[in-house]
Amino acid sequence: MLFRRWVFLCLFLLAAGMYVVGVAKVGSTTWGDSIYYYAYTRSLVMDRDIHFANESVEPSLPFPNPPTINAQTQLVSNNFSPGTGVLWIPAFVVGQTLVLTLAVFGLPVLTNGYSLFTQTVVGVSTVGFGTLGTYFFIRGLRLLFPQKIVTQTTVSFLLTTQLLYYLALDPLNSHTASFLFASVSFYLWVSIWQKRSITWRQAIMLGASLGTLALIRNQDVLTGSILIGSLLVRISQKAHAVQRVSVILLVAIAIGSIQLATNWVLFRTWQSPYLLHGQTLSWLAPDFLRVLFSPGNGLFRYAPIAGLSLVGLFAFVKTQKSLAICCTLVFFAQLYVIASWGPEIVGGPYGSRMFVGTLPFLGVGLAYLVTAIKQPWWLISTNILFFWNLYQIGAMLIRW
């Protein structure tokens, strides 16, 4: 266990070091969607509200798009989910405390919540999210596969998927938080699945994790629905199943309802702000080819290992049919929603970022594939896909 802790500490320090060096070189760390998440954090702590009149026009970090005022509430709109911004609050408070301390000693630092130092502290905390997510990803896989297979699978995922970019280069966004709570949910779900029983503590923890996951990215309500539904069937004692799965559902709804409360405060409606502002979901015409293979945001193009992992899940059906089907359903449910969404939503800075929450479940398929191939082939394929990942990152940074 001590060795494992050192491994995770080294992973965190390496990724955090790369991130801080990048911030020092670029001179900024918050851009794009992250500005809207950061606005939640700053407004909740500094102003104790979610009125974004000042955040939206802050000279050092204004909203990327011209702010719009809701006609009913007369508040500046923020379409993004509040979950990520809420999770950033502890690190923001730490950063602000340090900045205020520096100001007391006469150092010229911004104390309005927008200092680069405070933003960087928040960014380093999100590296911690990704590292902790990796820890729970490993713990979940370890319940299904030997340690060596789990280690190989984890190394492959870290080097050949979007995790490399979002863990070390651009962690200050929702993706590290999404990966963390997807991994926690995955670990708890597999723990319950394998034992076919559930404790009250597990029920509360899984409900909290799934609720937070949905609060970060609303589409992950689908993941929660699949996991909760599967446990109703899987748990041996049906009376316990109904009682404790009900607790999972209630806790998840309680946390997820923060999104509804936010919608009501900002827009006086329960409807998704994305749909409210003209974005559409084409349920009858999902664009699977674009989402999976396009140069701009194709998942299998940017991370071919995701496709291999899906093949592994299909093969894993022979060993653990129900578990493999559930993991596959998580992926296809997300694929359907993402493919139905507007093209501008799916791309993002690197690959199909909205699939990050499916990676723990795809990891089951990859681990099964790793058990079936010899180590030299694993080394060769991982190295090839790692360099392909680096090429994609480099090409994207050059375009910027």
mmCIF file of C-alpha atoms in Angstrom:
data_model
loop_
_atom_site.group_PDB
_atom_site.id
_atom_site.type_symbol
_atom_site.label_atom_id
_atom_site.label_comp_id
_atom_site.label_asym_id
_atom_site.label_seq_id
_atom_site.Cartn_x
_atom_site.Cartn_y
_atom_site.Cartn_z
ATOM 1 C CA MET A 1 0.000 0.000 0.000
ATOM 2 C CA LEU A 2 2.863 2.402 0.805
ATOM 3 C CA PHE A 3 4.368 1.776 -2.635
ATOM 4 C CA ARG A 4 1.025 2.520 -4.259
ATOM 5 C CA ARG A 5 0.737 5.789 -2.372
ATOM 6 C CA TRP A 6 4.167 6.824 -3.580
ATOM 7 C CA VAL A 7 3.171 5.961 -7.130
ATOM 8 C CA PHE A 8 0.094 8.184 -6.951
ATOM 9 C CA LEU A 9 2.067 10.955 -5.265
ATOM 10 C CA CYS A 10 4.635 10.805 -8.064
ATOM 11 C CA LEU A 11 1.866 10.853 -10.681
ATOM 12 C CA PHE A 12 0.320 13.907 -9.037
ATOM 13 C CA LEU A 13 3.638 15.746 -8.701
ATOM 14 C CA LEU A 14 4.624 14.979 -12.294
ATOM 15 C CA ALA A 15 1.278 16.109 -13.724
ATOM 16 C CA ALA A 16 1.084 19.158 -11.443
ATOM 17 C CA GLY A 17 4.651 20.100 -12.372
ATOM 18 C CA MET A 18 3.854 19.907 -16.090
ATOM 19 C CA TYR A 19 0.737 21.985 -15.536
ATOM 20 C CA VAL A 20 2.501 24.712 -13.528
ATOM 21 C CA VAL A 21 5.315 24.938 -16.083
ATOM 22 C CA GLY A 22 2.693 25.333 -18.803
ATOM 23 C CA VAL A 23 0.925 28.087 -16.861
ATOM 24 C CA ALA A 24 4.216 29.909 -16.297
ATOM 25 C CA LYS A 25 5.032 29.732 -19.995
ATOM 26 C CA VAL A 26 1.596 30.734 -21.316
ATOM 27 C CA GLY A 27 0.789 33.234 -18.568
ATOM 28 C CA SER A 28 -2.811 32.095 -18.137
ATOM 29 C CA THR A 29 -4.704 28.996 -17.094
ATOM 30 C CA THR A 30 -8.435 29.657 -17.451
ATOM 31 C CA TRP A 31 -10.085 29.871 -20.865
ATOM 32 C CA GLY A 32 -13.116 28.718 -22.815
ATOM 33 C CA ASP A 33 -15.736 26.831 -20.839
ATOM 34 C CA SER A 34 -13.583 26.989 -17.704
ATOM 35 C CA ILE A 35 -14.310 30.711 -17.401
ATOM 36 C CA TYR A 36 -17.993 29.938 -16.855
ATOM 37 C CA TYR A 37 -17.202 27.287 -14.227
ATOM 38 C CA TYR A 38 -14.773 29.649 -12.505
ATOM 39 C CA ALA A 39 -17.488 32.318 -12.450
ATOM 40 C CA TYR A 40 -19.605 30.020 -10.258
ATOM 41 C CA THR A 41 -16.683 29.482 -7.892
ATOM 42 C CA ARG A 42 -15.742 33.130 -7.626
ATOM 43 C CA SER A 43 -19.329 34.367 -7.295
ATOM 44 C CA LEU A 44 -20.296 31.815 -4.627
ATOM 45 C CA VAL A 45 -17.247 32.606 -2.480
ATOM 46 C CA MET A 46 -16.717 36.323 -3.030
ATOM 47 C CA ASP A 47 -20.292 37.525 -3.603
ATOM 48 C CA ARG A 48 -22.247 34.663 -2.001
ATOM 49 C CA ASP A 49 -24.598 34.486 -4.958
ATOM 50 C CA ILE A 50 -24.742 33.333 -8.570
ATOM 51 C CA HIS A 51 -25.269 36.752 -10.132
ATOM 52 C CA PHE A 52 -22.611 37.089 -12.809
ATOM 53 C CA ALA A 53 -22.895 40.790 -13.646
ATOM 54 C CA ASN A 54 -19.326 41.481 -12.520
ATOM 55 C CA GLU A 55 -17.774 38.124 -13.484
ATOM 56 C CA SER A 56 -19.088 38.313 -17.055
ATOM 57 C CA VAL A 57 -17.245 41.582 -17.756
ATOM 58 C CA GLU A 58 -14.174 41.106 -15.555
ATOM 59 C CA PRO A 59 -11.340 42.697 -17.610
ATOM 60 C CA SER A 60 -8.851 39.937 -16.821
ATOM 61 C CA LEU A 61 -11.263 37.045 -17.469
ATOM 62 C CA PRO A 62 -14.503 38.084 -19.230
ATOM 63 C CA PHE A 63 -17.038 35.613 -20.565
ATOM 64 C CA PRO A 64 -15.926 34.367 -24.004
ATOM 65 C CA ASN A 65 -19.319 35.269 -25.483
ATOM 66 C CA PRO A 66 -21.098 38.598 -24.909
ATOM 67 C CA PRO A 67 -23.179 38.260 -21.724
ATOM 68 C CA THR A 68 -26.925 37.884 -22.125
ATOM 69 C CA ILE A 69 -29.525 39.015 -19.602
ATOM 70 C CA ASN A 70 -32.473 36.750 -18.849
ATOM 71 C CA ALA A 71 -35.693 38.685 -19.378
ATOM 72 C CA GLN A 72 -37.455 37.233 -16.321
ATOM 73 C CA THR A 73 -34.692 37.312 -13.724
ATOM 74 C CA GLN A 74 -32.597 40.178 -15.125
ATOM 75 C CA LEU A 75 -29.538 38.066 -14.297
ATOM 76 C CA VAL A 76 -26.590 37.305 -16.555
ATOM 77 C CA SER A 77 -27.027 33.845 -18.056
ATOM 78 C CA ASN A 78 -24.589 31.015 -17.390
ATOM 79 C CA ASN A 79 -25.616 27.871 -19.257
ATOM 80 C CA PHE A 80 -22.988 25.665 -17.671
ATOM 81 C CA SER A 81 -23.665 23.228 -14.833
ATOM 82 C CA PRO A 82 -22.631 24.416 -11.355
ATOM 83 C CA GLY A 83 -21.089 21.144 -10.152
ATOM 84 C CA THR A 84 -17.546 21.822 -11.312
ATOM 85 C CA GLY A 85 -17.542 25.334 -9.890
ATOM 86 C CA VAL A 86 -18.775 24.073 -6.514
ATOM 87 C CA LEU A 87 -16.016 21.443 -6.390
ATOM 88 C CA TRP A 88 -13.401 24.135 -7.000
ATOM 89 C CA ILE A 89 -14.442 26.153 -3.935
ATOM 90 C CA PRO A 90 -12.034 24.573 -1.363
ATOM 91 C CA ALA A 91 -8.983 25.174 -3.566
ATOM 92 C CA PHE A 92 -10.205 28.683 -4.402
ATOM 93 C CA VAL A 93 -10.457 29.486 -0.691
ATOM 94 C CA VAL A 94 -6.917 28.188 -0.132
ATOM 95 C CA GLY A 95 -5.610 30.247 -3.040
ATOM 96 C CA GLN A 96 -7.394 33.384 -1.892
ATOM 97 C CA THR A 97 -6.141 32.941 1.667
ATOM 98 C CA LEU A 98 -2.560 32.758 0.426
ATOM 99 C CA VAL A 99 -3.074 35.756 -1.870
ATOM 100 C CA LEU A 100 -4.534 37.852 0.951
ATOM 101 C CA THR A 101 -1.585 36.865 3.136
ATOM 102 C CA LEU A 102 0.819 38.050 0.435
ATOM 103 C CA ALA A 103 -1.135 41.312 0.166
ATOM 104 C CA VAL A 104 -0.762 41.902 3.906
ATOM 105 C CA PHE A 105 3.000 41.866 3.400
ATOM 106 C CA GLY A 106 2.685 44.480 0.682
ATOM 107 C CA LEU A 107 3.117 42.308 -2.381
ATOM 108 C CA PRO A 108 1.273 43.537 -5.510
ATOM 109 C CA VAL A 109 -1.285 40.755 -6.022
ATOM 110 C CA LEU A 110 -4.895 40.761 -7.169
ATOM 111 C CA THR A 111 -7.233 40.038 -4.269
ATOM 112 C CA ASN A 112 -10.500 39.997 -6.220
ATOM 113 C CA GLY A 113 -10.384 36.250 -6.927
ATOM 114 C CA TYR A 114 -8.793 36.590 -10.348
ATOM 115 C CA SER A 115 -5.106 36.413 -9.504
ATOM 116 C CA LEU A 116 -3.174 33.910 -11.591
ATOM 117 C CA PHE A 117 -1.926 32.412 -8.329
ATOM 118 C CA THR A 118 -5.454 31.593 -7.124
ATOM 119 C CA GLN A 119 -6.407 30.177 -10.509
ATOM 120 C CA THR A 120 -3.277 28.014 -10.533
ATOM 121 C CA VAL A 121 -4.026 26.652 -7.052
ATOM 122 C CA VAL A 122 -7.469 25.659 -8.306
ATOM 123 C CA GLY A 123 -5.838 24.075 -11.357
ATOM 124 C CA VAL A 124 -3.453 22.035 -9.219
ATOM 125 C CA SER A 125 -6.436 20.767 -7.215
ATOM 126 C CA THR A 126 -8.005 19.513 -10.451
ATOM 127 C CA VAL A 127 -4.811 17.565 -11.148
ATOM 128 C CA GLY A 128 -5.593 15.978 -7.795
ATOM 129 C CA PHE A 129 -9.075 15.117 -9.075
ATOM 130 C CA GLY A 130 -7.556 13.275 -12.020
ATOM 131 C CA THR A 131 -5.022 11.478 -9.834
ATOM 132 C CA LEU A 132 -7.678 10.421 -7.342
ATOM 133 C CA GLY A 133 -9.870 9.282 -10.223
ATOM 134 C CA THR A 134 -7.013 7.082 -11.427
ATOM 135 C CA TYR A 135 -6.776 5.583 -7.929
ATOM 136 C CA PHE A 136 -10.460 4.600 -7.856
ATOM 137 C CA PHE A 137 -10.270 3.380 -11.453
ATOM 138 C CA ILE A 138 -7.508 1.002 -10.369
ATOM 139 C CA ARG A 139 -9.411 -0.121 -7.282
ATOM 140 C CA GLY A 140 -12.471 -0.923 -9.362
ATOM 141 C CA LEU A 141 -10.518 -2.888 -11.966
ATOM 142 C CA ARG A 142 -8.643 -4.732 -9.223
ATOM 143 C CA LEU A 143 -11.927 -6.318 -8.144
ATOM 144 C CA LEU A 144 -12.149 -7.942 -11.582
ATOM 145 C CA PHE A 145 -8.584 -8.549 -12.779
ATOM 146 C CA PRO A 146 -5.099 -9.389 -11.410
ATOM 147 C CA GLN A 147 -2.815 -6.544 -10.338
ATOM 148 C CA LYS A 148 -0.464 -6.881 -13.327
ATOM 149 C CA ILE A 149 -3.333 -6.607 -15.804
ATOM 150 C CA VAL A 150 -4.733 -3.599 -13.948
ATOM 151 C CA THR A 151 -1.348 -1.859 -13.988
ATOM 152 C CA GLN A 152 -0.928 -2.413 -17.721
ATOM 153 C CA THR A 153 -4.465 -1.216 -18.420
ATOM 154 C CA THR A 154 -4.002 1.935 -16.350
ATOM 155 C CA VAL A 155 -0.703 2.812 -18.026
ATOM 156 C CA SER A 156 -2.322 2.373 -21.436
ATOM 157 C CA PHE A 157 -5.274 4.586 -20.548
ATOM 158 C CA LEU A 158 -3.108 7.341 -19.073
ATOM 159 C CA LEU A 159 -0.810 7.449 -22.094
ATOM 160 C CA THR A 160 -3.189 6.865 -24.996
ATOM 161 C CA THR A 161 -6.463 8.646 -24.168
ATOM 162 C CA GLN A 162 -7.586 12.211 -23.465
ATOM 163 C CA LEU A 163 -6.564 11.676 -19.833
ATOM 164 C CA LEU A 164 -2.973 12.586 -20.694
ATOM 165 C CA TYR A 165 -4.016 16.005 -21.965
ATOM 166 C CA TYR A 166 -6.647 16.747 -19.343
ATOM 167 C CA LEU A 167 -4.575 15.515 -16.413
ATOM 168 C CA ALA A 168 -1.305 17.340 -17.086
ATOM 169 C CA LEU A 169 -1.855 20.068 -19.690
ATOM 170 C CA ASP A 170 -5.399 21.405 -19.337
ATOM 171 C CA PRO A 171 -6.872 20.102 -16.070
ATOM 172 C CA LEU A 172 -8.797 23.265 -15.160
ATOM 173 C CA ASN A 173 -12.134 22.204 -16.616
ATOM 174 C CA SER A 174 -14.970 19.792 -15.881
ATOM 175 C CA HIS A 175 -13.292 16.703 -17.326
ATOM 176 C CA THR A 176 -11.027 15.792 -14.406
ATOM 177 C CA ALA A 177 -13.967 16.116 -12.013
ATOM 178 C CA SER A 178 -16.121 14.003 -14.319
ATOM 179 C CA PHE A 179 -13.435 11.317 -14.472
ATOM 180 C CA LEU A 180 -13.054 11.341 -10.679
ATOM 181 C CA PHE A 181 -16.717 10.759 -9.896
ATOM 182 C CA ALA A 182 -17.179 8.329 -12.782
ATOM 183 C CA SER A 183 -14.297 6.315 -11.305
ATOM 184 C CA VAL A 184 -15.685 6.496 -7.760
ATOM 185 C CA SER A 185 -19.093 5.376 -9.034
ATOM 186 C CA PHE A 186 -17.467 2.605 -11.058
ATOM 187 C CA TYR A 187 -15.535 1.337 -8.025
ATOM 188 C CA LEU A 188 -18.555 1.365 -5.707
ATOM 189 C CA TRP A 189 -20.779 -0.246 -8.322
ATOM 190 C CA VAL A 190 -18.314 -3.074 -9.026
ATOM 191 C CA SER A 191 -17.866 -3.627 -5.261
ATOM 192 C CA ILE A 192 -21.599 -4.087 -4.838
ATOM 193 C CA TRP A 193 -21.884 -6.107 -8.040
ATOM 194 C CA GLN A 194 -19.250 -8.635 -7.049
ATOM 195 C CA LYS A 195 -20.656 -9.232 -3.555
ATOM 196 C CA ARG A 196 -24.297 -9.110 -4.693
ATOM 197 C CA SER A 197 -25.068 -7.186 -1.509
ATOM 198 C CA ILE A 198 -25.079 -3.552 -0.467
ATOM 199 C CA THR A 199 -24.615 -1.737 2.846
ATOM 200 C CA TRP A 200 -26.286 1.512 3.843
ATOM 201 C CA ARG A 201 -22.898 3.221 3.674
ATOM 202 C CA GLN A 202 -22.319 2.019 0.128
ATOM 203 C CA ALA A 203 -25.800 3.163 -0.852
ATOM 204 C CA ILE A 204 -25.221 6.678 0.477
ATOM 205 C CA MET A 205 -21.756 6.936 -1.068
ATOM 206 C CA LEU A 206 -22.866 5.687 -4.477
ATOM 207 C CA GLY A 207 -25.856 8.022 -4.445
ATOM 208 C CA ALA A 208 -23.619 10.970 -3.564
ATOM 209 C CA SER A 209 -21.127 10.058 -6.268
ATOM 210 C CA LEU A 210 -23.761 9.599 -8.979
ATOM 211 C CA GLY A 211 -25.531 12.806 -7.973
ATOM 212 C CA THR A 212 -22.286 14.762 -8.149
ATOM 213 C CA LEU A 213 -21.419 13.137 -11.472
ATOM 214 C CA ALA A 214 -24.734 14.325 -12.930
ATOM 215 C CA LEU A 215 -24.266 17.779 -11.413
ATOM 216 C CA ILE A 216 -20.936 18.090 -13.220
ATOM 217 C CA ARG A 217 -22.304 16.883 -16.555
ATOM 218 C CA ASN A 218 -26.061 16.427 -16.762
ATOM 219 C CA GLN A 219 -25.905 13.716 -19.433
ATOM 220 C CA ASP A 220 -24.415 11.371 -16.821
ATOM 221 C CA VAL A 221 -27.898 10.921 -15.405
ATOM 222 C CA LEU A 222 -27.973 8.098 -17.954
ATOM 223 C CA THR A 223 -24.942 6.433 -16.385
ATOM 224 C CA GLY A 224 -26.574 6.627 -12.980
ATOM 225 C CA SER A 225 -29.826 5.172 -14.287
ATOM 226 C CA ILE A 226 -28.039 2.176 -15.808
ATOM 227 C CA LEU A 227 -25.995 1.460 -12.683
ATOM 228 C CA ILE A 228 -28.917 1.858 -10.292
ATOM 229 C CA GLY A 229 -31.216 -0.278 -12.435
ATOM 230 C CA SER A 230 -28.630 -3.039 -12.735
ATOM 231 C CA LEU A 231 -28.227 -3.259 -8.954
ATOM 232 C CA LEU A 232 -31.945 -3.846 -8.480
ATOM 233 C CA VAL A 233 -31.531 -7.017 -10.514
ATOM 234 C CA ARG A 234 -28.074 -8.008 -9.255
ATOM 235 C CA ILE A 235 -28.448 -7.796 -5.458
ATOM 236 C CA SER A 236 -29.481 -11.161 -4.028
ATOM 237 C CA GLN A 237 -31.810 -10.057 -1.231
ATOM 238 C CA LYS A 238 -34.549 -8.169 -3.034
ATOM 239 C CA ALA A 239 -35.888 -6.459 0.087
ATOM 240 C CA HIS A 240 -32.450 -4.967 0.751
ATOM 241 C CA ALA A 241 -32.115 -4.143 -2.925
ATOM 242 C CA VAL A 242 -35.288 -2.061 -3.015
ATOM 243 C CA GLN A 243 -34.576 -0.268 0.272
ATOM 244 C CA ARG A 244 -30.952 0.597 -0.358
ATOM 245 C CA VAL A 245 -31.251 1.318 -4.041
ATOM 246 C CA SER A 246 -34.006 3.746 -3.033
ATOM 247 C CA VAL A 247 -31.441 5.460 -0.804
ATOM 248 C CA ILE A 248 -29.020 5.670 -3.742
ATOM 249 C CA LEU A 249 -31.736 7.285 -5.805
ATOM 250 C CA LEU A 250 -32.818 9.745 -3.104
ATOM 251 C CA VAL A 251 -29.269 10.906 -2.354
ATOM 252 C CA ALA A 252 -28.484 11.263 -6.058
ATOM 253 C CA ILE A 253 -31.667 13.274 -6.646
ATOM 254 C CA ALA A 254 -30.973 15.496 -3.632
ATOM 255 C CA ILE A 255 -27.546 16.448 -4.979
ATOM 256 C CA GLY A 256 -28.650 16.611 -8.596
ATOM 257 C CA SER A 257 -31.510 18.951 -7.671
ATOM 258 C CA ILE A 258 -28.905 21.687 -7.201
ATOM 259 C CA GLN A 259 -28.967 21.910 -11.001
ATOM 260 C CA LEU A 260 -32.727 22.489 -10.983
ATOM 261 C CA ALA A 261 -32.398 25.130 -8.270
ATOM 262 C CA THR A 262 -29.700 26.871 -10.306
ATOM 263 C CA ASN A 263 -31.893 26.824 -13.411
ATOM 264 C CA TRP A 264 -34.731 28.362 -11.442
ATOM 265 C CA VAL A 265 -32.622 31.141 -9.926
ATOM 266 C CA LEU A 266 -31.030 32.107 -13.249
ATOM 267 C CA PHE A 267 -33.860 31.425 -15.720
ATOM 268 C CA ARG A 268 -37.102 30.794 -13.777
ATOM 269 C CA THR A 269 -37.488 27.452 -15.524
ATOM 270 C CA TRP A 270 -36.605 23.813 -14.891
ATOM 271 C CA GLN A 271 -35.654 23.352 -18.532
ATOM 272 C CA SER A 272 -32.026 22.814 -19.526
ATOM 273 C CA PRO A 273 -30.412 26.186 -20.288
ATOM 274 C CA TYR A 274 -28.747 24.621 -23.320
ATOM 275 C CA LEU A 275 -32.138 23.910 -24.882
ATOM 276 C CA LEU A 276 -33.490 27.213 -23.625
ATOM 277 C CA HIS A 277 -30.870 29.061 -25.654
ATOM 278 C CA GLY A 278 -31.500 27.337 -28.945
ATOM 279 C CA GLN A 279 -29.271 24.251 -28.889
ATOM 280 C CA THR A 280 -30.961 21.084 -30.101
ATOM 281 C CA LEU A 281 -30.860 17.340 -29.681
ATOM 282 C CA SER A 282 -31.538 15.410 -32.888
ATOM 283 C CA TRP A 283 -32.791 12.199 -31.320
ATOM 284 C CA LEU A 284 -33.904 10.750 -34.656
ATOM 285 C CA ALA A 285 -30.738 11.654 -36.551
ATOM 286 C CA PRO A 286 -27.684 11.062 -34.333
ATOM 287 C CA ASP A 287 -24.403 11.612 -36.175
ATOM 288 C CA PHE A 288 -22.392 8.604 -35.011
ATOM 289 C CA LEU A 289 -19.775 8.834 -37.763
ATOM 290 C CA ARG A 290 -18.859 12.401 -36.883
ATOM 291 C CA VAL A 291 -18.625 11.657 -33.183
ATOM 292 C CA LEU A 292 -16.491 8.549 -33.602
ATOM 293 C CA PHE A 293 -14.341 9.205 -36.667
ATOM 294 C CA SER A 294 -14.262 12.865 -37.731
ATOM 295 C CA PRO A 295 -10.882 14.712 -37.725
ATOM 296 C CA GLY A 296 -12.323 17.445 -35.516
ATOM 297 C CA ASN A 297 -13.642 15.376 -32.645
ATOM 298 C CA GLY A 298 -13.803 11.672 -33.488
ATOM 299 C CA LEU A 299 -13.320 9.568 -30.370
ATOM 300 C CA PHE A 300 -11.875 6.535 -32.151
ATOM 301 C CA ARG A 301 -9.650 8.776 -34.262
ATOM 302 C CA TYR A 302 -8.156 10.591 -31.283
ATOM 303 C CA ALA A 303 -8.108 7.572 -28.985
ATOM 304 C CA PRO A 304 -8.191 4.323 -31.015
ATOM 305 C CA ILE A 305 -7.776 2.444 -27.749
ATOM 306 C CA ALA A 306 -11.382 3.361 -26.910
ATOM 307 C CA GLY A 307 -12.510 1.316 -29.917
ATOM 308 C CA LEU A 308 -10.291 -1.573 -28.859
ATOM 309 C CA SER A 309 -11.760 -1.349 -25.364
ATOM 310 C CA LEU A 310 -15.254 -1.614 -26.804
ATOM 311 C CA VAL A 311 -14.201 -4.761 -28.674
ATOM 312 C CA GLY A 312 -12.874 -6.070 -25.361
ATOM 313 C CA LEU A 313 -16.246 -5.453 -23.720
ATOM 314 C CA PHE A 314 -17.972 -7.441 -26.453
ATOM 315 C CA ALA A 315 -15.537 -10.312 -25.818
ATOM 316 C CA PHE A 316 -15.925 -10.006 -22.023
ATOM 317 C CA VAL A 317 -19.591 -10.964 -22.427
ATOM 318 C CA LYS A 318 -18.389 -14.574 -22.574
ATOM 319 C CA THR A 319 -16.900 -14.255 -19.074
ATOM 320 C CA GLN A 320 -19.185 -11.861 -17.188
ATOM 321 C CA LYS A 321 -22.173 -11.274 -19.428
ATOM 322 C CA SER A 322 -24.291 -8.963 -17.293
ATOM 323 C CA LEU A 323 -21.430 -6.755 -16.104
ATOM 324 C CA ALA A 324 -20.047 -6.421 -19.631
ATOM 325 C CA ILE A 325 -23.474 -5.499 -20.969
ATOM 326 C CA CYS A 326 -23.910 -2.794 -18.317
ATOM 327 C CA CYS A 327 -20.507 -1.257 -19.106
ATOM 328 C CA THR A 328 -21.323 -1.363 -22.813
ATOM 329 C CA LEU A 329 -24.698 0.273 -22.206
ATOM 330 C CA VAL A 330 -23.001 3.124 -20.337
ATOM 331 C CA PHE A 331 -20.867 3.821 -23.393
ATOM 332 C CA PHE A 332 -23.659 3.533 -25.955
ATOM 333 C CA ALA A 333 -26.050 5.662 -23.896
ATOM 334 C CA GLN A 334 -23.471 8.456 -23.816
ATOM 335 C CA LEU A 335 -22.681 7.936 -27.500
ATOM 336 C CA TYR A 336 -26.338 8.357 -28.431
ATOM 337 C CA VAL A 337 -26.725 11.617 -26.494
ATOM 338 C CA ILE A 338 -23.440 13.068 -27.736
ATOM 339 C CA ALA A 339 -24.159 12.078 -31.341
ATOM 340 C CA SER A 340 -27.578 13.726 -31.073
ATOM 341 C CA TRP A 341 -26.114 16.997 -29.832
ATOM 342 C CA GLY A 342 -25.024 19.925 -31.972
ATOM 343 C CA PRO A 343 -21.587 19.692 -33.619
ATOM 344 C CA GLU A 344 -20.192 22.600 -31.612
ATOM 345 C CA ILE A 345 -20.755 20.746 -28.349
ATOM 346 C CA VAL A 346 -18.932 17.536 -29.132
ATOM 347 C CA GLY A 347 -15.470 18.719 -30.133
ATOM 348 C CA GLY A 348 -13.623 20.851 -27.661
ATOM 349 C CA PRO A 349 -9.914 21.353 -27.229
ATOM 350 C CA TYR A 350 -8.904 17.726 -27.463
ATOM 351 C CA GLY A 351 -10.792 14.759 -28.825
ATOM 352 C CA SER A 352 -14.326 13.928 -27.749
ATOM 353 C CA ARG A 353 -13.965 15.231 -24.237
ATOM 354 C CA MET A 354 -17.534 14.375 -23.284
ATOM 355 C CA PHE A 355 -16.651 10.666 -23.266
ATOM 356 C CA VAL A 356 -14.226 11.027 -20.342
ATOM 357 C CA GLY A 357 -16.874 9.744 -17.927
ATOM 358 C CA THR A 358 -17.123 6.461 -19.850
ATOM 359 C CA LEU A 359 -13.414 5.631 -19.594
ATOM 360 C CA PRO A 360 -13.640 3.623 -16.331
ATOM 361 C CA PHE A 361 -16.266 1.370 -17.919
ATOM 362 C CA LEU A 362 -14.345 1.023 -21.178
ATOM 363 C CA GLY A 363 -11.354 0.096 -19.021
ATOM 364 C CA VAL A 364 -13.023 -3.229 -18.247
ATOM 365 C CA GLY A 365 -12.892 -4.120 -21.932
ATOM 366 C CA LEU A 366 -9.282 -3.034 -22.285
ATOM 367 C CA ALA A 367 -8.248 -5.054 -19.236
ATOM 368 C CA TYR A 368 -9.881 -8.123 -20.738
ATOM 369 C CA LEU A 369 -7.963 -7.585 -23.985
ATOM 370 C CA VAL A 370 -4.696 -7.206 -22.076
ATOM 371 C CA THR A 371 -5.244 -10.628 -20.496
ATOM 372 C CA ALA A 372 -5.464 -12.147 -23.980
ATOM 373 C CA ILE A 373 -2.305 -10.685 -25.556
ATOM 374 C CA LYS A 374 1.358 -11.225 -24.823
ATOM 375 C CA GLN A 375 3.272 -8.446 -23.066
ATOM 376 C CA PRO A 376 5.508 -7.526 -26.058
ATOM 377 C CA TRP A 377 2.407 -6.819 -28.137
ATOM 378 C CA TRP A 378 0.987 -4.717 -25.320
ATOM 379 C CA LEU A 379 4.219 -2.692 -25.137
ATOM 380 C CA ILE A 380 4.330 -2.154 -28.899
ATOM 381 C CA SER A 381 0.677 -1.127 -29.213
ATOM 382 C CA THR A 382 0.816 1.164 -26.168
ATOM 383 C CA ASN A 383 3.914 2.931 -27.492
ATOM 384 C CA ILE A 384 2.398 3.411 -30.951
ATOM 385 C CA LEU A 385 -0.833 4.820 -29.541
ATOM 386 C CA PHE A 386 1.093 6.984 -27.055
ATOM 387 C CA PHE A 387 3.030 8.662 -29.859
ATOM 388 C CA TRP A 388 -0.194 9.039 -31.829
ATOM 389 C CA ASN A 389 -1.660 10.798 -28.782
ATOM 390 C CA LEU A 390 1.364 13.108 -28.559
ATOM 391 C CA TYR A 391 1.055 13.876 -32.263
ATOM 392 C CA GLN A 392 -2.615 14.799 -31.853
ATOM 393 C CA ILE A 393 -1.838 17.050 -28.885
ATOM 394 C CA GLY A 394 1.044 18.709 -30.739
ATOM 395 C CA ALA A 395 -1.051 19.288 -33.859
ATOM 396 C CA MET A 396 -3.806 20.855 -31.774
ATOM 397 C CA LEU A 397 -1.415 23.160 -29.902
ATOM 398 C CA ILE A 398 0.155 24.281 -33.183
ATOM 399 C CA ARG A 399 -3.309 25.149 -34.551
ATOM 400 C CA TRP A 400 -3.915 27.295 -31.496
#
